[in-house]
Amino acid sequence: MPQPSETEIQQIFDRIAPVYDRFNDLLSLGQHRIWKNMALGWCDPQQGEKWLDLCCGSGDMTALLAKRVAPTGQVIGVDFSTELLAIAADKAKNYLPKIQKCLTWQEGNVLDLPFDDNSFDGATLAYGLRNVSNIPQCLAELYRVLKKGAKASILDFHRPSDPLMQAFQDFYLDRVVVPLADRFGMTDEYAYIAPSLARFPIGAEQVKLAKAAGFDRATHYAIANGMMGVLVLQK
Ligand SMILES: C/C(=C\Cc1cc(O)c2ccccc2c1O)CCC[C@H](C)CCC[C@H](C)CCCC(C)C
Ligand SMILES: C[S@@+](CC[C@H](N)C(=O)[O-])C[C@H]1O[C@@H](n2cnc3c(N)ncnc32)[C@H](O)[C@@H]1O
């Protein structure tokens, strides 16, 4: 399956927006929330800081960041899916006022960020790097907008090195995830995950790409028995 265009990616996420959060909770048995908190632990946002959540989608990670930097900090969530951003903004209406006032939602392309150089104390990118059309350009933009010494955590799927776990991941994606999506008319959208994962650089390759983008430090942590991974960067 060829890599989808940016427009096709945008359309995939606009289409799955109504079921996205529920499917993530159901299909990961709620584990994705643990994985997101692990990613945050490695970049350690502090109260009062200004953070960026790239490919924020429905705003899960954005909200976690806001809880860390509140009440004086700021978090900007950027995504080009209008539908997922609308869900993020709607969910935020239920957050505490001190969290809400830290949050800004911005429609945009993470390959061409509307921010000055050296603007942010840190950044997150959860399940987005595998979906952008140009990984080196995404890492270059991330590097550009971070302040010197700033950290970033990039959470995404990962291909396990263990053949048994590979087989389990293939089985789960093909025989659990896609059939459930099929029942909601989202077969193609969820069938996209497996080929996107097959194309995705493994941890060591992600480290090389991050160093090439200019990051001083880059470490990849495999989690969830190698089925997920967190790339931790420092500028
Ligand atoms: C939050 C998660 C995935 C986000 C996500 C990322 C994408 O690139 C997509 C592309 C197209 C459609 C949807 C998504 C998407 O939701 C991770 C959890 C959800 C996963 C779909 C579930 C897969 C989990 C692991 C392969 C196996 C988990 C084993 C289980 C804990 C027993
Ligand atoms: C799987 S979702 C992740 C959402 C959220 N970070 C989370 O953890 O649930 C991937 C997101 O990346 C966004 N995306 C992909 N390429 C993008 C780009 N070039 N610019 C902005 N957003 C992009 C999609 O619109 C989608 O919302």
mmCIF file of N, CA and C in Angstrom, residues 159-220:
data_model
loop_
_atom_site.group_PDB
_atom_site.id
_atom_site.type_symbol
_atom_site.label_atom_id
_atom_site.label_comp_id
_atom_site.label_asym_id
_atom_site.label_seq_id
_atom_site.Cartn_x
_atom_site.Cartn_y
_atom_site.Cartn_z
ATOM 1 N N ARG A 159 7.768 -1.684 16.101
ATOM 2 C CA ARG A 159 7.786 -3.081 15.642
ATOM 3 C C ARG A 159 8.621 -3.887 16.647
ATOM 4 N N PRO A 160 8.014 -4.836 17.374
ATOM 5 C CA PRO A 160 8.803 -5.595 18.358
ATOM 6 C C PRO A 160 9.925 -6.390 17.695
ATOM 7 N N SER A 161 11.026 -6.572 18.392
ATOM 8 C CA SER A 161 12.114 -7.403 17.849
ATOM 9 C C SER A 161 11.806 -8.886 18.063
ATOM 10 N N ASP A 162 11.000 -9.185 19.078
ATOM 11 C CA ASP A 162 10.649 -10.584 19.397
ATOM 12 C C ASP A 162 9.647 -11.121 18.363
ATOM 13 N N PRO A 163 9.986 -12.207 17.653
ATOM 14 C CA PRO A 163 9.086 -12.744 16.622
ATOM 15 C C PRO A 163 7.694 -13.085 17.145
ATOM 16 N N LEU A 164 7.644 -13.529 18.422
ATOM 17 C CA LEU A 164 6.344 -13.887 19.010
ATOM 18 C C LEU A 164 5.488 -12.632 19.188
ATOM 19 N N MET A 165 6.127 -11.554 19.656
ATOM 20 C CA MET A 165 5.392 -10.301 19.851
ATOM 21 C C MET A 165 5.016 -9.681 18.505
ATOM 22 N N GLN A 166 5.887 -9.884 17.509
ATOM 23 C CA GLN A 166 5.554 -9.412 16.150
ATOM 24 C C GLN A 166 4.290 -10.112 15.668
ATOM 25 N N ALA A 167 4.262 -11.440 15.894
ATOM 26 C CA ALA A 167 3.107 -12.220 15.440
ATOM 27 C C ALA A 167 1.843 -11.776 16.178
ATOM 28 N N PHE A 168 1.998 -11.495 17.494
ATOM 29 C CA PHE A 168 0.835 -11.045 18.269
ATOM 30 C C PHE A 168 0.358 -9.691 17.767
ATOM 31 N N GLN A 169 1.316 -8.766 17.498
ATOM 32 C CA GLN A 169 0.941 -7.431 17.017
ATOM 33 C C GLN A 169 0.231 -7.532 15.656
ATOM 34 N N ASP A 170 0.760 -8.380 14.776
ATOM 35 C CA ASP A 170 0.121 -8.569 13.459
ATOM 36 C C ASP A 170 -1.290 -9.119 13.632
ATOM 37 N N PHE A 171 -1.406 -10.151 14.495
ATOM 38 C CA PHE A 171 -2.716 -10.773 14.736
ATOM 39 C C PHE A 171 -3.702 -9.730 15.266
ATOM 40 N N TYR A 172 -3.239 -8.949 16.279
ATOM 41 C CA TYR A 172 -4.150 -8.011 16.937
ATOM 42 C C TYR A 172 -4.643 -6.950 15.948
ATOM 43 N N LEU A 173 -3.691 -6.418 15.140
ATOM 44 C CA LEU A 173 -4.073 -5.382 14.182
ATOM 45 C C LEU A 173 -5.008 -5.940 13.104
ATOM 46 N N ASP A 174 -4.670 -7.157 12.599
ATOM 47 C CA ASP A 174 -5.430 -7.713 11.472
ATOM 48 C C ASP A 174 -6.747 -8.363 11.888
ATOM 49 N N ARG A 175 -6.730 -9.004 13.088
ATOM 50 C CA ARG A 175 -7.896 -9.837 13.437
ATOM 51 C C ARG A 175 -8.734 -9.272 14.571
ATOM 52 N N VAL A 176 -8.244 -8.183 15.211
ATOM 53 C CA VAL A 176 -9.048 -7.547 16.272
ATOM 54 C C VAL A 176 -9.394 -6.110 15.865
ATOM 55 N N VAL A 177 -8.342 -5.316 15.572
ATOM 56 C CA VAL A 177 -8.556 -3.890 15.286
ATOM 57 C C VAL A 177 -9.387 -3.687 14.021
ATOM 58 N N VAL A 178 -8.943 -4.271 12.909
ATOM 59 C CA VAL A 178 -9.632 -4.019 11.633
ATOM 60 C C VAL A 178 -11.060 -4.549 11.612
ATOM 61 N N PRO A 179 -11.305 -5.796 12.098
ATOM 62 C CA PRO A 179 -12.698 -6.268 12.126
ATOM 63 C C PRO A 179 -13.621 -5.398 12.960
ATOM 64 N N LEU A 180 -13.114 -4.860 14.093
ATOM 65 C CA LEU A 180 -13.974 -3.969 14.887
ATOM 66 C C LEU A 180 -14.254 -2.690 14.097
ATOM 67 N N ALA A 181 -13.189 -2.143 13.476
ATOM 68 C CA ALA A 181 -13.376 -0.913 12.685
ATOM 69 C C ALA A 181 -14.351 -1.158 11.543
ATOM 70 N N ASP A 182 -14.281 -2.385 10.980
ATOM 71 C CA ASP A 182 -15.156 -2.728 9.844
ATOM 72 C C ASP A 182 -16.627 -2.607 10.217
ATOM 73 N N ARG A 183 -16.909 -2.926 11.494
ATOM 74 C CA ARG A 183 -18.320 -2.876 11.943
ATOM 75 C C ARG A 183 -18.837 -1.447 12.005
ATOM 76 N N PHE A 184 -17.893 -0.479 11.969
ATOM 77 C CA PHE A 184 -18.290 0.933 12.003
ATOM 78 C C PHE A 184 -17.981 1.634 10.681
ATOM 79 N N GLY A 185 -17.729 0.816 9.633
ATOM 80 C CA GLY A 185 -17.460 1.385 8.318
ATOM 81 C C GLY A 185 -16.126 2.095 8.220
ATOM 82 N N MET A 186 -15.170 1.693 9.080
ATOM 83 C CA MET A 186 -13.863 2.357 9.122
ATOM 84 C C MET A 186 -12.734 1.386 8.762
ATOM 85 N N THR A 187 -13.057 0.373 7.921
ATOM 86 C CA THR A 187 -12.090 -0.683 7.620
ATOM 87 C C THR A 187 -10.791 -0.123 7.072
ATOM 88 N N ASP A 188 -10.870 0.661 5.989
ATOM 89 C CA ASP A 188 -9.654 1.163 5.338
ATOM 90 C C ASP A 188 -8.838 2.069 6.264
ATOM 91 N N GLU A 189 -9.554 2.872 7.057
ATOM 92 C CA GLU A 189 -8.855 3.817 7.938
ATOM 93 C C GLU A 189 -7.995 3.097 8.971
ATOM 94 N N TYR A 190 -8.510 2.006 9.536
ATOM 95 C CA TYR A 190 -7.745 1.263 10.552
ATOM 96 C C TYR A 190 -6.811 0.239 9.915
ATOM 97 N N ALA A 191 -7.137 -0.187 8.679
ATOM 98 C CA ALA A 191 -6.230 -1.103 7.969
ATOM 99 C C ALA A 191 -4.950 -0.388 7.563
ATOM 100 N N TYR A 192 -4.979 0.931 7.624
ATOM 101 C CA TYR A 192 -3.801 1.760 7.288
ATOM 102 C C TYR A 192 -2.692 1.634 8.335
ATOM 103 N N ILE A 193 -3.056 1.262 9.585
ATOM 104 C CA ILE A 193 -2.057 1.235 10.663
ATOM 105 C C ILE A 193 -0.915 0.262 10.341
ATOM 106 N N ALA A 194 -1.252 -0.970 9.950
ATOM 107 C CA ALA A 194 -0.220 -1.995 9.749
ATOM 108 C C ALA A 194 0.815 -1.593 8.690
ATOM 109 N N PRO A 195 0.415 -1.166 7.489
ATOM 110 C CA PRO A 195 1.434 -0.750 6.509
ATOM 111 C C PRO A 195 2.194 0.503 6.946
ATOM 112 N N SER A 196 1.531 1.393 7.693
ATOM 113 C CA SER A 196 2.248 2.592 8.173
ATOM 114 C C SER A 196 3.336 2.180 9.169
ATOM 115 N N LEU A 197 3.032 1.115 9.940
ATOM 116 C CA LEU A 197 4.010 0.609 10.907
ATOM 117 C C LEU A 197 5.164 -0.096 10.201
ATOM 118 N N ALA A 198 4.832 -0.798 9.141
ATOM 119 C CA ALA A 198 5.875 -1.526 8.385
ATOM 120 C C ALA A 198 6.883 -0.548 7.765
ATOM 121 N N ARG A 199 6.401 0.648 7.406
ATOM 122 C CA ARG A 199 7.262 1.672 6.783
ATOM 123 C C ARG A 199 8.040 2.480 7.835
ATOM 124 N N PHE A 200 7.568 2.447 9.085
ATOM 125 C CA PHE A 200 8.058 3.348 10.138
ATOM 126 C C PHE A 200 9.459 2.937 10.584
ATOM 127 N N PRO A 201 10.398 3.903 10.729
ATOM 128 C CA PRO A 201 11.746 3.562 11.196
ATOM 129 C C PRO A 201 11.717 2.929 12.591
ATOM 130 N N ILE A 202 12.588 1.925 12.826
ATOM 131 C CA ILE A 202 12.670 1.343 14.183
ATOM 132 C C ILE A 202 13.426 2.318 15.084
ATOM 133 N N GLY A 203 13.467 2.021 16.378
ATOM 134 C CA GLY A 203 14.041 2.942 17.364
ATOM 135 C C GLY A 203 15.417 3.474 16.998
ATOM 136 N N ALA A 204 16.327 2.580 16.646
ATOM 137 C CA ALA A 204 17.710 3.012 16.348
ATOM 138 C C ALA A 204 17.736 3.949 15.151
ATOM 139 N N GLU A 205 16.857 3.702 14.181
ATOM 140 C CA GLU A 205 16.800 4.577 12.994
ATOM 141 C C GLU A 205 16.195 5.932 13.360
ATOM 142 N N GLN A 206 15.227 5.918 14.291
ATOM 143 C CA GLN A 206 14.646 7.186 14.753
ATOM 144 C C GLN A 206 15.717 8.033 15.446
ATOM 145 N N VAL A 207 16.584 7.383 16.233
ATOM 146 C CA VAL A 207 17.667 8.103 16.915
ATOM 147 C C VAL A 207 18.576 8.777 15.897
ATOM 148 N N LYS A 208 18.921 8.040 14.829
ATOM 149 C CA LYS A 208 19.786 8.609 13.782
ATOM 150 C C LYS A 208 19.107 9.818 13.120
ATOM 151 N N LEU A 209 17.814 9.707 12.831
ATOM 152 C CA LEU A 209 17.084 10.810 12.194
ATOM 153 C C LEU A 209 17.045 12.036 13.113
ATOM 154 N N ALA A 210 16.889 11.783 14.422
ATOM 155 C CA ALA A 210 16.841 12.903 15.379
ATOM 156 C C ALA A 210 18.193 13.604 15.478
ATOM 157 N N LYS A 211 19.269 12.805 15.499
ATOM 158 C CA LYS A 211 20.614 13.403 15.542
ATOM 159 C C LYS A 211 20.860 14.217 14.273
ATOM 160 N N ALA A 212 20.392 13.687 13.127
ATOM 161 C CA ALA A 212 20.572 14.393 11.846
ATOM 162 C C ALA A 212 19.794 15.711 11.836
ATOM 163 N N ALA A 213 18.708 15.761 12.619
ATOM 164 C CA ALA A 213 17.909 17.003 12.701
ATOM 165 C C ALA A 213 18.564 18.024 13.626
ATOM 166 N N GLY A 214 19.605 17.582 14.358
ATOM 167 C CA GLY A 214 20.361 18.509 15.202
ATOM 168 C C GLY A 214 20.278 18.255 16.689
ATOM 169 N N PHE A 215 19.424 17.317 17.109
ATOM 170 C CA PHE A 215 19.258 17.078 18.552
ATOM 171 C C PHE A 215 20.556 16.544 19.163
ATOM 172 N N ASP A 216 20.932 17.125 20.317
ATOM 173 C CA ASP A 216 22.141 16.682 21.017
ATOM 174 C C ASP A 216 21.948 15.290 21.593
ATOM 175 N N ARG A 217 20.762 15.066 22.188
ATOM 176 C CA ARG A 217 20.491 13.767 22.833
ATOM 177 C C ARG A 217 19.252 13.133 22.222
ATOM 178 N N ALA A 218 19.313 11.836 21.966
ATOM 179 C CA ALA A 218 18.167 11.098 21.432
ATOM 180 C C ALA A 218 18.237 9.670 21.955
ATOM 181 N N THR A 219 17.177 9.250 22.659
ATOM 182 C CA THR A 219 17.125 7.900 23.220
ATOM 183 C C THR A 219 15.763 7.293 22.916
ATOM 184 N N HIS A 220 15.763 6.032 22.437
ATOM 185 C CA HIS A 220 14.487 5.377 22.152
ATOM 186 C C HIS A 220 14.233 4.293 23.200
#
